[in-house]
XYZ file of C-alpha atoms in Angstrom:
741
model
C 12.469 149.791 113.070
C 12.041 146.869 115.397
C 13.108 144.770 112.352
C 16.155 147.064 111.974
C 17.261 146.960 115.537
C 16.927 143.159 115.388
C 19.222 143.052 112.459
C 21.868 145.401 114.105
C 21.784 143.386 117.097
C 22.221 140.252 115.273
C 24.912 141.595 113.295
C 26.794 143.002 116.374
C 26.244 139.384 117.979
C 28.247 138.067 115.013
C 30.900 140.535 115.163
C 31.671 140.129 118.830
C 31.595 136.250 118.355
C 33.770 136.413 115.684
C 36.274 138.729 117.671
C 36.266 136.125 120.590
C 37.210 133.418 118.125
C 39.831 135.552 116.604
C 41.272 136.443 119.954
C 41.387 132.862 121.285
C 42.851 131.682 118.063
C 45.589 134.436 118.061
C 46.658 133.379 121.685
C 46.815 129.817 120.798
C 48.968 130.664 117.719
C 51.373 132.816 120.000
C 51.463 129.906 122.552
C 52.376 127.256 119.747
C 54.786 129.641 118.151
C 56.183 130.008 121.647
C 56.431 126.401 122.296
C 58.163 125.593 118.924
C 60.477 128.364 119.515
C 61.356 126.807 122.935
C 61.652 123.316 121.523
C 63.668 124.200 118.446
C 66.116 126.095 120.956
C 66.338 122.876 122.935
C 66.770 120.543 120.207
C 69.366 123.022 118.630
C 71.364 123.036 122.085
C 70.891 119.306 122.313
C 72.415 118.967 119.054
C 75.282 121.483 119.731
C 76.093 119.370 123.028
C 75.131 116.028 121.676
C 77.968 114.329 123.381
C 76.740 115.340 127.119
C 73.423 117.323 126.627
C 74.105 118.729 130.204
C 73.667 122.090 131.550
C 76.732 124.428 131.765
C 79.402 123.837 134.465
C 79.265 125.904 137.742
C 83.060 125.454 138.235
C 86.191 126.030 136.678
C 86.873 123.730 133.706
C 89.844 121.688 133.494
C 92.717 122.264 130.605
C 92.607 118.975 128.640
C 94.851 117.753 126.140
C 94.932 114.573 124.142
C 97.598 112.822 121.694
C 98.393 109.714 119.769
C 101.334 108.798 118.190
C 102.935 105.834 116.400
C 105.325 104.023 118.619
C 105.817 100.922 116.245
C 109.186 99.341 116.565
C 111.272 96.850 114.293
C 108.751 94.552 112.296
C 111.657 92.028 111.873
C 114.201 89.701 113.485
C 113.518 91.267 116.867
C 111.941 89.090 119.607
C 108.293 89.985 120.166
C 107.866 90.673 124.158
C 105.317 88.598 126.314
C 105.445 84.642 125.713
C 109.556 84.322 126.269
C 109.296 82.214 123.025
C 112.705 82.242 121.556
C 110.847 81.247 118.109
C 108.538 84.195 118.065
C 110.523 86.799 116.429
C 108.844 89.714 114.402
C 108.225 89.145 110.717
C 105.786 91.543 109.617
C 102.914 93.727 110.790
C 99.264 92.931 111.732
C 98.393 96.342 113.454
C 100.539 99.105 114.354
C 101.343 100.211 117.994
C 100.442 103.698 119.219
C 100.888 105.539 122.447
C 97.797 107.599 123.624
C 98.421 110.554 126.198
C 95.886 112.540 128.228
C 96.805 115.535 130.010
C 94.402 117.185 132.838
C 95.178 120.446 134.440
C 93.129 122.222 137.084
C 95.110 125.264 137.040
C 97.340 124.408 140.101
C 98.305 120.936 139.164
C 98.537 118.776 135.954
C 99.046 115.017 135.395
C 99.644 112.830 132.680
C 98.298 109.253 131.842
C 99.764 107.428 128.934
C 98.504 104.016 127.764
C 100.737 102.459 125.154
C 100.505 99.438 122.934
C 103.285 97.692 124.894
C 103.845 94.464 126.740
C 104.569 96.349 129.922
C 106.216 99.677 130.808
C 109.803 98.893 131.924
C 111.903 100.852 134.221
C 114.472 101.744 131.462
C 111.829 102.904 129.104
C 110.104 105.225 131.748
C 113.531 106.693 132.678
C 114.406 107.624 129.102
C 110.812 108.993 128.418
C 111.415 111.187 131.739
C 114.666 112.301 130.763
C 113.225 113.280 127.032
C 110.405 115.424 128.909
C 113.022 117.053 131.170
C 114.927 118.285 128.131
C 111.913 119.495 126.419
C 110.048 120.823 129.417
C 111.988 121.310 132.191
C 110.150 120.160 135.501
C 106.835 120.362 134.226
C 106.450 116.479 133.697
C 108.045 114.304 136.280
C 108.115 110.978 137.809
C 105.496 112.158 140.369
C 102.754 113.382 137.979
C 103.361 111.235 134.706
C 101.903 107.659 134.611
C 102.913 105.291 131.942
C 100.832 102.103 131.516
C 101.041 99.280 129.107
C 98.076 97.649 127.435
C 100.218 94.438 127.761
C 100.134 93.011 124.086
C 102.258 90.132 123.776
C 103.037 91.062 120.132
C 105.251 93.995 120.322
C 108.972 94.301 119.789
C 110.979 93.520 122.811
C 114.498 94.958 123.618
C 113.583 97.985 126.023
C 114.862 96.569 129.342
C 117.880 96.826 131.596
C 117.634 93.837 133.806
C 119.373 90.677 132.967
C 116.258 88.270 132.855
C 114.222 90.664 130.769
C 117.299 91.114 128.229
C 117.947 87.493 127.922
C 114.307 86.696 126.929
C 113.781 89.610 124.459
C 117.092 90.211 122.742
C 119.098 92.322 124.866
C 118.979 96.155 124.732
C 117.822 96.931 121.068
C 118.175 100.680 120.157
C 115.439 100.538 117.412
C 112.950 99.191 119.824
C 113.494 101.364 122.678
C 113.930 104.408 120.327
C 110.543 103.997 118.790
C 108.639 103.559 121.913
C 110.512 106.927 123.891
C 109.889 108.915 120.692
C 106.161 107.757 120.127
C 105.392 107.987 123.994
C 106.941 111.623 123.846
C 105.363 112.477 120.818
C 101.794 111.651 122.165
C 102.771 113.852 125.251
C 103.844 116.581 122.989
C 100.494 116.518 121.177
C 98.478 116.414 124.178
C 100.638 119.453 125.455
C 99.935 121.456 122.437
C 96.249 120.615 122.149
C 95.241 121.603 125.676
C 92.200 123.620 125.887
C 89.216 124.088 128.531
C 87.110 120.953 128.806
C 85.045 118.572 130.624
C 85.327 115.172 131.965
C 82.557 112.840 132.569
C 82.596 109.134 134.075
C 80.519 105.986 133.754
C 80.928 102.452 134.612
C 79.264 99.139 133.446
C 79.742 95.421 133.152
C 81.118 93.176 130.234
C 80.383 89.612 130.234
C 81.543 86.778 127.780
C 84.929 88.572 127.468
C 86.997 87.301 130.190
C 87.875 84.022 132.076
C 89.875 83.229 135.436
C 92.756 80.984 134.420
C 93.883 79.960 137.845
C 90.605 79.338 139.416
C 92.265 76.844 141.962
C 94.285 79.802 143.414
C 91.196 82.045 143.326
C 89.149 79.541 145.366
C 92.144 79.687 147.950
C 91.003 83.174 148.944
C 88.440 83.264 152.325
C 85.043 82.280 151.174
C 83.462 85.376 153.061
C 85.515 87.529 150.668
C 84.849 85.619 147.695
C 80.953 85.833 148.571
C 81.034 89.511 148.373
C 81.564 89.299 144.462
C 79.628 87.974 141.698
C 82.736 85.985 140.009
C 86.326 85.283 139.936
C 87.013 88.118 137.385
C 86.291 91.712 137.447
C 83.844 92.631 134.784
C 83.358 96.361 135.285
C 84.679 98.615 132.553
C 85.056 102.259 133.533
C 85.231 105.231 131.280
C 86.461 108.820 131.701
C 84.887 110.827 128.878
C 86.657 113.898 127.639
C 84.996 116.682 125.718
C 85.537 120.583 125.039
C 83.355 123.192 126.462
C 80.858 122.824 123.562
C 80.301 119.176 124.453
C 82.185 117.700 121.616
C 84.019 114.558 122.285
C 87.871 114.798 122.393
C 88.924 111.522 123.915
C 88.099 108.631 126.230
C 90.159 106.292 128.551
C 88.592 102.992 129.312
C 89.886 100.372 131.986
C 89.059 96.727 131.694
C 90.859 93.563 133.432
C 91.783 91.061 130.527
C 94.988 89.732 129.235
C 95.745 91.067 125.415
C 96.784 87.517 124.555
C 94.102 86.945 121.810
C 96.987 86.693 119.350
C 98.916 83.504 120.580
C 102.470 82.596 120.545
C 102.568 81.445 117.238
C 101.819 84.661 115.670
C 105.148 86.530 114.436
C 103.417 89.793 113.483
C 103.747 93.098 115.381
C 99.954 93.478 116.767
C 98.056 95.713 119.291
C 95.915 92.592 120.111
C 92.261 93.174 121.428
C 92.934 96.215 123.398
C 94.550 97.890 120.298
C 91.693 96.757 118.145
C 88.999 98.065 120.520
C 90.968 101.399 120.318
C 91.045 101.104 116.625
C 87.267 100.696 116.363
C 86.261 103.708 118.514
C 88.973 105.934 116.874
C 87.814 105.129 113.500
C 83.973 105.509 114.475
C 84.843 109.076 116.124
C 87.286 109.951 113.254
C 85.301 109.178 110.127
C 87.245 109.188 106.723
C 90.498 109.147 108.526
C 93.222 106.523 108.140
C 94.179 104.570 111.415
C 96.074 106.507 113.672
C 94.777 109.860 112.226
C 92.147 112.400 113.549
C 91.637 114.311 116.791
C 89.597 112.045 118.961
C 91.922 109.644 121.038
C 90.716 106.367 122.554
C 92.822 104.889 125.070
C 92.114 101.105 126.488
C 94.021 100.457 129.685
C 94.923 97.392 131.384
C 93.686 96.795 134.886
C 93.956 93.811 137.243
C 94.510 91.242 134.700
C 96.800 88.985 136.415
C 94.888 86.008 136.318
C 92.350 87.038 133.547
C 92.440 85.361 129.944
C 90.463 86.392 126.915
C 90.336 82.652 125.753
C 87.026 82.057 127.109
C 86.282 78.563 125.726
C 88.696 77.632 128.414
C 91.870 75.130 128.351
C 91.885 71.652 126.560
C 94.423 69.280 125.598
C 95.267 69.901 121.904
C 95.989 66.180 121.165
C 92.869 64.814 122.852
C 90.374 67.533 123.001
C 89.637 66.669 126.398
C 89.722 69.374 129.413
C 93.080 69.737 130.950
C 93.977 68.608 134.671
C 92.174 71.380 136.548
C 95.210 71.493 139.511
C 98.161 71.992 137.237
C 96.625 72.619 133.749
C 98.529 69.948 131.899
C 97.648 67.015 129.959
C 98.562 63.146 130.223
C 100.413 63.086 127.234
C 102.448 66.508 126.235
C 102.199 68.064 129.775
C 101.615 71.697 129.961
C 102.839 72.297 126.216
C 99.640 70.601 124.969
C 97.394 72.459 127.254
C 96.042 75.603 125.390
C 92.848 77.973 126.020
C 91.077 78.949 123.058
C 88.105 81.271 121.733
C 86.084 82.524 121.363
C 86.827 82.490 117.521
C 87.840 79.817 115.451
C 91.435 81.026 115.205
C 93.397 84.031 116.931
C 92.374 86.556 114.552
C 88.848 85.869 115.044
C 89.377 85.717 118.713
C 90.914 89.182 118.967
C 88.185 90.599 116.769
C 85.444 89.352 119.002
C 87.034 90.447 122.400
C 88.297 93.702 120.977
C 84.824 94.344 119.321
C 83.130 93.318 122.656
C 85.201 95.814 124.639
C 84.637 98.711 121.925
C 81.092 98.251 121.987
C 80.628 98.425 126.140
C 82.971 101.418 126.059
C 81.266 103.013 123.458
C 77.666 102.635 125.234
C 79.303 104.024 128.533
C 80.781 106.871 126.798
C 77.612 107.735 125.014
C 75.671 107.741 128.275
C 78.170 109.489 130.454
C 76.600 112.018 132.685
C 78.143 111.851 136.054
C 80.599 114.968 135.887
C 84.047 114.621 137.367
C 85.002 117.927 139.244
C 87.372 118.663 142.011
C 91.331 119.345 142.297
C 94.151 117.127 140.981
C 96.333 115.575 142.992
C 99.283 112.923 142.657
C 101.988 111.113 144.988
C 104.659 108.889 144.111
C 107.675 107.112 145.747
C 110.481 104.855 144.731
C 110.335 101.806 147.201
C 112.990 99.038 147.886
C 110.748 96.176 147.551
C 113.515 93.598 148.912
C 113.084 95.004 152.394
C 109.319 96.319 153.398
C 108.220 95.402 156.848
C 104.668 94.920 157.028
C 102.570 94.833 160.311
C 100.493 91.627 160.270
C 98.764 92.188 163.600
C 99.486 93.763 166.977
C 102.264 91.641 167.885
C 103.583 90.184 164.468
C 105.492 91.723 161.545
C 106.720 90.096 158.311
C 108.873 91.432 155.348
C 109.123 91.244 151.503
C 112.006 89.336 150.132
C 114.968 89.371 147.398
C 113.269 88.719 143.943
C 112.803 84.976 142.950
C 111.118 83.095 140.596
C 109.582 79.645 141.344
C 109.515 76.433 139.319
C 105.914 76.951 138.276
C 107.163 80.208 136.611
C 108.659 77.870 133.973
C 105.302 76.085 133.310
C 103.691 79.085 131.789
C 100.199 79.541 131.685
C 97.178 78.041 129.595
C 97.671 81.222 127.268
C 101.092 80.128 126.640
C 102.795 77.015 128.303
C 106.477 76.353 128.729
C 108.708 73.906 126.458
C 109.903 71.873 129.559
C 108.463 69.253 132.134
C 107.591 72.052 134.543
C 103.859 72.074 135.946
C 101.797 74.685 137.665
C 101.174 74.465 141.417
C 104.635 72.795 142.169
C 105.368 73.602 145.888
C 108.482 71.343 145.894
C 111.509 71.438 143.797
C 112.908 69.084 141.299
C 116.123 67.708 141.846
C 117.203 67.443 138.193
C 116.606 71.353 137.508
C 117.922 72.296 141.045
C 121.036 70.457 140.258
C 121.341 72.276 136.726
C 120.558 75.766 138.484
C 123.075 75.127 141.183
C 125.872 74.244 138.539
C 125.422 77.182 136.368
C 123.821 80.038 138.721
C 124.701 78.736 142.224
C 121.896 77.816 144.780
C 119.720 80.156 146.516
C 120.525 81.211 150.086
C 118.661 79.622 152.934
C 117.368 83.160 154.034
C 115.837 83.421 150.523
C 114.217 80.131 150.429
C 112.785 80.619 153.884
C 111.543 84.062 152.956
C 109.799 82.586 149.835
C 108.323 79.676 151.274
C 106.425 77.654 150.134
C 107.736 78.801 146.645
C 110.549 76.240 145.334
C 113.095 78.389 143.879
C 113.998 77.910 140.553
C 116.014 81.450 139.795
C 117.042 83.281 142.925
C 117.233 86.415 140.636
C 117.799 89.028 143.631
C 121.036 86.902 144.437
C 122.187 87.207 140.656
C 123.948 90.420 139.387
C 126.244 89.279 136.468
C 126.403 91.272 134.265
C 123.788 93.513 135.567
C 120.974 92.623 138.205
C 118.520 90.096 137.055
C 115.538 91.969 138.609
C 114.885 95.231 139.766
C 114.874 96.210 143.617
C 113.717 99.948 143.548
C 110.148 100.368 142.158
C 107.739 102.969 141.671
C 104.303 103.173 143.696
C 102.051 106.325 142.476
C 98.504 107.354 142.542
C 96.978 110.206 140.509
C 93.482 111.935 141.123
C 91.320 113.722 139.131
C 88.289 115.142 141.393
C 87.051 111.841 142.813
C 88.779 109.579 140.258
C 91.811 107.665 141.528
C 94.166 106.082 139.252
C 96.411 103.521 141.140
C 99.684 102.712 138.680
C 100.511 99.333 139.594
C 103.966 97.938 138.589
C 102.913 94.643 137.452
C 100.070 92.168 136.806
C 98.002 92.115 139.795
C 95.319 89.606 140.104
C 91.582 89.895 140.372
C 91.224 89.620 144.021
C 94.511 91.489 144.912
C 93.235 94.030 142.857
C 89.840 94.463 144.680
C 91.873 94.617 147.880
C 94.021 97.434 146.573
C 91.001 99.388 145.115
C 89.223 98.960 148.760
C 92.281 99.941 150.636
C 92.882 103.212 148.480
C 89.127 103.939 148.713
C 89.129 103.773 152.499
C 91.874 106.071 152.579
C 90.549 108.546 150.071
C 86.973 108.739 151.710
C 88.195 109.821 155.063
C 87.825 113.268 153.478
C 84.337 114.256 151.964
C 85.928 115.832 148.853
C 86.719 112.577 147.480
C 83.228 110.609 148.294
C 82.309 108.616 146.479
C 85.594 107.937 145.221
C 85.857 105.713 141.699
C 89.296 103.745 142.087
C 90.740 102.395 139.053
C 94.017 100.236 138.445
C 96.086 100.803 135.587
C 98.271 97.660 135.450
C 101.909 97.168 133.949
C 102.683 100.823 134.683
C 106.022 102.570 135.424
C 108.084 99.256 135.721
C 107.674 95.551 135.378
C 107.885 93.044 138.529
C 105.920 90.271 137.030
C 102.718 89.403 139.234
C 101.203 90.327 142.500
C 98.888 87.797 144.199
C 97.149 87.622 147.242
C 98.913 85.636 150.203
C 96.343 82.761 149.856
C 96.764 82.644 146.106
C 100.487 82.545 146.471
C 100.126 79.213 148.463
C 98.923 77.436 145.666
C 101.978 78.212 143.611
C 100.388 78.357 140.360
C 102.391 80.613 137.666
C 100.998 83.683 138.988
C 102.188 83.130 142.563
C 105.605 81.585 141.408
C 106.134 84.861 139.364
C 105.293 86.933 142.283
C 108.956 87.818 142.905
C 108.890 89.561 146.139
C 107.410 86.732 148.174
C 104.256 86.018 150.050
C 103.822 89.317 151.579
C 104.410 91.348 148.197
C 100.508 92.391 148.241
C 100.448 93.506 151.791
C 103.440 95.506 151.264
C 101.736 97.205 148.307
C 98.576 97.806 150.357
C 100.789 99.344 153.064
C 102.448 101.902 150.457
C 99.270 102.698 148.605
C 97.415 103.471 151.518
C 100.188 105.736 152.620
C 99.978 107.530 149.382
C 96.382 107.912 149.410
C 96.399 109.102 152.907
C 98.870 111.656 152.136
C 96.553 112.946 149.172
C 93.579 112.866 151.448
C 95.142 114.885 154.183
C 97.262 117.221 151.904
C 100.747 116.007 153.165
C 102.166 114.539 150.082
C 105.013 116.944 150.361
C 106.159 115.109 153.358
C 106.438 112.062 151.754
C 109.852 110.745 151.397
C 110.831 110.252 147.714
C 112.888 107.168 148.044
C 115.909 105.523 146.686
C 116.208 106.622 142.912
C 116.558 103.625 140.448
C 119.614 102.610 138.632
C 120.351 103.868 135.240
C 122.692 101.024 133.648
C 125.156 102.053 130.915
C 126.655 99.730 128.207
C 123.910 97.552 127.918
C 124.175 94.557 125.476
C 122.154 93.353 122.411
C 121.719 89.886 121.145
C 120.003 91.189 117.747
C 122.785 90.916 115.089
C 123.011 93.923 112.447
C 121.200 93.379 109.363
C 123.195 91.947 106.402
C 122.926 93.205 102.922
C 119.794 92.192 101.051
C 119.834 90.144 97.838
C 117.247 89.358 95.222
C 116.874 86.639 92.487
C 118.728 87.180 89.139
C 117.002 89.299 86.634
C 114.701 90.984 88.970
C 114.484 94.134 91.247
C 113.180 94.826 94.810
C 109.445 95.324 94.456
C 108.787 93.188 91.718
C 105.702 91.021 91.921
C 106.253 87.167 92.395
C 102.778 86.123 92.804
C 100.181 88.523 91.124
C 96.470 89.268 92.032
C 93.456 87.904 90.394
C 91.759 90.255 88.052
C 88.701 90.544 90.355
C 87.299 89.984 93.870
C 84.203 90.154 95.909
C 83.522 91.757 99.211
C 84.748 89.106 101.860
C 87.331 87.689 99.782
C 91.127 88.051 100.482
C 93.675 89.739 97.882
C 97.131 88.421 98.205
C 100.308 89.488 96.353
C 103.921 88.606 96.929
C 106.997 90.885 96.375
C 110.593 90.661 95.972
C 111.425 92.344 99.361
C 114.475 93.446 101.771
C 114.714 93.118 105.481
C 112.036 95.367 107.048
C 114.703 96.547 109.434
C 116.594 98.382 107.009
C 113.785 101.096 106.803
C 115.014 102.162 110.029
C 112.494 104.167 112.286
C 109.192 103.052 110.515
C 107.101 105.378 112.777
C 104.513 107.403 110.783
C 105.395 105.217 107.726
C 103.892 102.297 106.184
C 105.082 99.036 104.298
C 101.574 98.766 102.551
C 99.014 100.632 100.824
C 95.720 99.576 99.303
C 94.609 102.272 97.094
C 91.284 102.948 95.167
C 91.245 104.620 91.478
C 89.266 107.870 91.424
C 87.635 107.890 87.875
C 86.744 111.957 88.552
C 90.228 112.834 89.131
C 92.634 110.237 87.467
C 94.344 109.599 90.862
C 94.842 106.681 93.422
C 93.467 107.264 96.897
C 95.050 105.590 99.743
C 92.300 103.633 101.908
C 94.163 101.148 103.888
C 97.834 101.064 105.453
C 99.596 98.583 107.219
C 97.975 99.928 110.395
C 94.655 98.952 109.135
C 93.027 95.896 110.713
C 91.796 94.758 107.168
C 95.580 94.582 105.867
C 98.469 91.749 106.927
C 101.887 92.284 106.123
C 103.939 89.134 106.077
C 107.672 89.224 105.780
C 109.532 85.826 104.903
C 113.316 85.399 105.089
C 114.772 83.092 102.691
C 118.323 81.550 102.016
C 120.983 83.588 100.866
C 119.816 86.889 102.150
C 116.827 86.886 99.880
C 113.284 87.442 101.291
C 109.656 87.824 99.972
C 106.891 90.054 101.380
C 103.180 88.784 101.298
C 100.669 91.323 101.683
C 96.820 90.372 102.098
C 93.997 92.564 102.081
C 90.952 90.947 103.584
C 88.197 92.853 101.707
C 85.762 94.451 104.027
C 81.847 93.991 103.390
C 81.553 97.841 103.159
C 84.409 98.214 100.473
C 82.974 100.109 97.669
C 83.219 98.495 94.361
C 85.802 99.915 92.320
C 89.395 99.408 90.685
C 92.052 98.893 93.399
C 95.830 98.074 93.768
C 98.109 97.250 96.358
C 101.570 98.590 96.764
C 104.570 97.738 99.015
C 107.205 99.946 100.318
C 110.628 99.150 101.541
C 114.392 99.822 101.835
C 117.337 97.510 100.748
C 120.763 97.466 101.834
C 123.710 97.025 99.761
C 127.519 97.662 100.221
C 129.317 100.178 97.936
C 133.134 100.813 98.377
C 132.779 98.861 101.573
C 130.155 101.011 103.203
C 126.431 100.333 103.697
C 124.110 102.151 101.565
C 120.144 102.073 102.271
C 117.813 102.747 99.050
C 114.151 102.842 99.059
C 112.063 100.733 96.736
C 108.459 100.281 95.871
C 106.120 97.688 93.987
C 102.754 97.465 92.811
C 100.186 94.853 92.106
C 98.375 95.040 88.856
C 94.917 96.718 89.209
C 92.003 94.594 89.971
C 88.326 95.123 90.369
C 86.230 94.503 93.546
C 82.425 94.152 92.803
C 79.586 92.761 94.884
C 79.146 89.933 92.043
C 81.217 88.417 89.282
C 77.845 87.722 87.196
C 76.389 90.672 85.206
C 73.011 91.046 83.561
């Protein structure tokens, strides 16, 4: 009996021990299951909101719309706008030009920001866009809540101005150019308007090195030393990004601001090109719209200009092309050849490589900032706008002295050009005295400047007194736009010209001071959108103006131009902060001139060699290529202008054969970075087109062909008839190697 009792007790002990273990294991299993569930939920939520990974908003979301549209104008015979080089007329397409629109609405107010691949927004372009928006939307989109900004590419078609100086240098008023821009900009706004949905905005900023160089360091050094000591360098390296998402956290668009000239493509280029800023947009949109052709897909990436007035992307700096030695520091000229021989280069071996490198640098920084943007932008939408007569603004210098702006005028150093593109004549930068020879020619042809204008612009020696020249129309604008829009604590200052590094810093600081008087804006991020709404050349500091390099000579309203702008933008910012925008005077409306002239002749009829047709191949492709090679094919062609409106079309396709379906699929168009469409005008109204495809390393092996599309013009019964044509290369192979086992 004792033995039996012991056995029962031992058995009970074992059972109890087993029960405790099972209980502990069960609890651990439950805890682990719960932990795994929470982890899975977290990972799923993070995946779903992969673009932001933030908690849901505790405020009313914005309504956000984004849109992109082709705004490419004539690709032949039209002057390219930027370098004012009469030899630089369009003759093909490197990349297409796009307008990118962003609309933000807080339920009470709405703003539109457009960045377009164009040299600058002209007053005429803005007025025609606003007229078109008025017809479509009534008073929804107006001059006070719409900002139009140009990326400052120097390789877009000219011909969209109404002031005489700009018309002379860009072929007059060219209907095909301005219609493409107006229709493209309006279409991008239409797309943004129709895509509006609840969404969120995030902000980030960082710095980008090795992508910009001050091209007028001598002028910059004339700014006060104590002011210069507050900054790390003589260019602004900051990149500011606004990231737009829907309510699920999926990215729908981005705007980035960075200060650098879009002049990686130099004045020898004759193809329409969006340059480095356009390439940055191209890369990010291709990244965010996988599998789409350029210009397609829902994600829109806008890269906007900023205070780029004295900032070049040609970071190897200026050298004398005939000697390889550095240019003269003070006037950027060479002992033999003058300013024409002094050119800035880099970072690549040619302009295409330089465009690729600078554009890729900008893209990579913006992509990084976009991916890590977590600071949410919240708060109300505000905007303020005025028209200002910039020829007569009185500025308070101190308690006892005032100064004023001047009638527009350009100095002698304006004709010298810059290290990114020098002038053809014997002008040099830094000229503070006139030249009797050129002044005599000016006086004989145009008349001398008045003593009042000369005194007002001192120390600028006046070459063209454009504010006193009004035949056939005024040579320069007098009425200009000043405008600020705010999205929460982000202020976008629309500047009507090319503002230099230090001038931009002063403007940002002035606007920030006024807005931060109200706690709703603290801390405020102020960005400058350059080349906006109207073009007025350059805006330097008073100190930089005294040196009279190209930027100072091109500051058309005189030495106190920046002070006048600071005063006007302070007034706008203060009105926004104090909610007194309705009390601001609208100002004098700008003119809208009629019967503008064009210097571009109509296209003649197209002719072709005997026994040939348009689209026939003159130089055929090789049978096989490797990744990294360049495919080239030449066609009998017609003038590209005869295609008319080329928006949303293409002169080129690169196609791959799909063995499964027996069809050809388009992999590239003339909007692609990898293609180049060259048009060569020959004699007797004959012309050729050469298409290049620079095969990327990622191109899949397969069978390809290149096609060219166009329209030729002929006369039948004395009437012009436009007929489409197309041509195709032979099929060719792309393979990793020419050698086979």
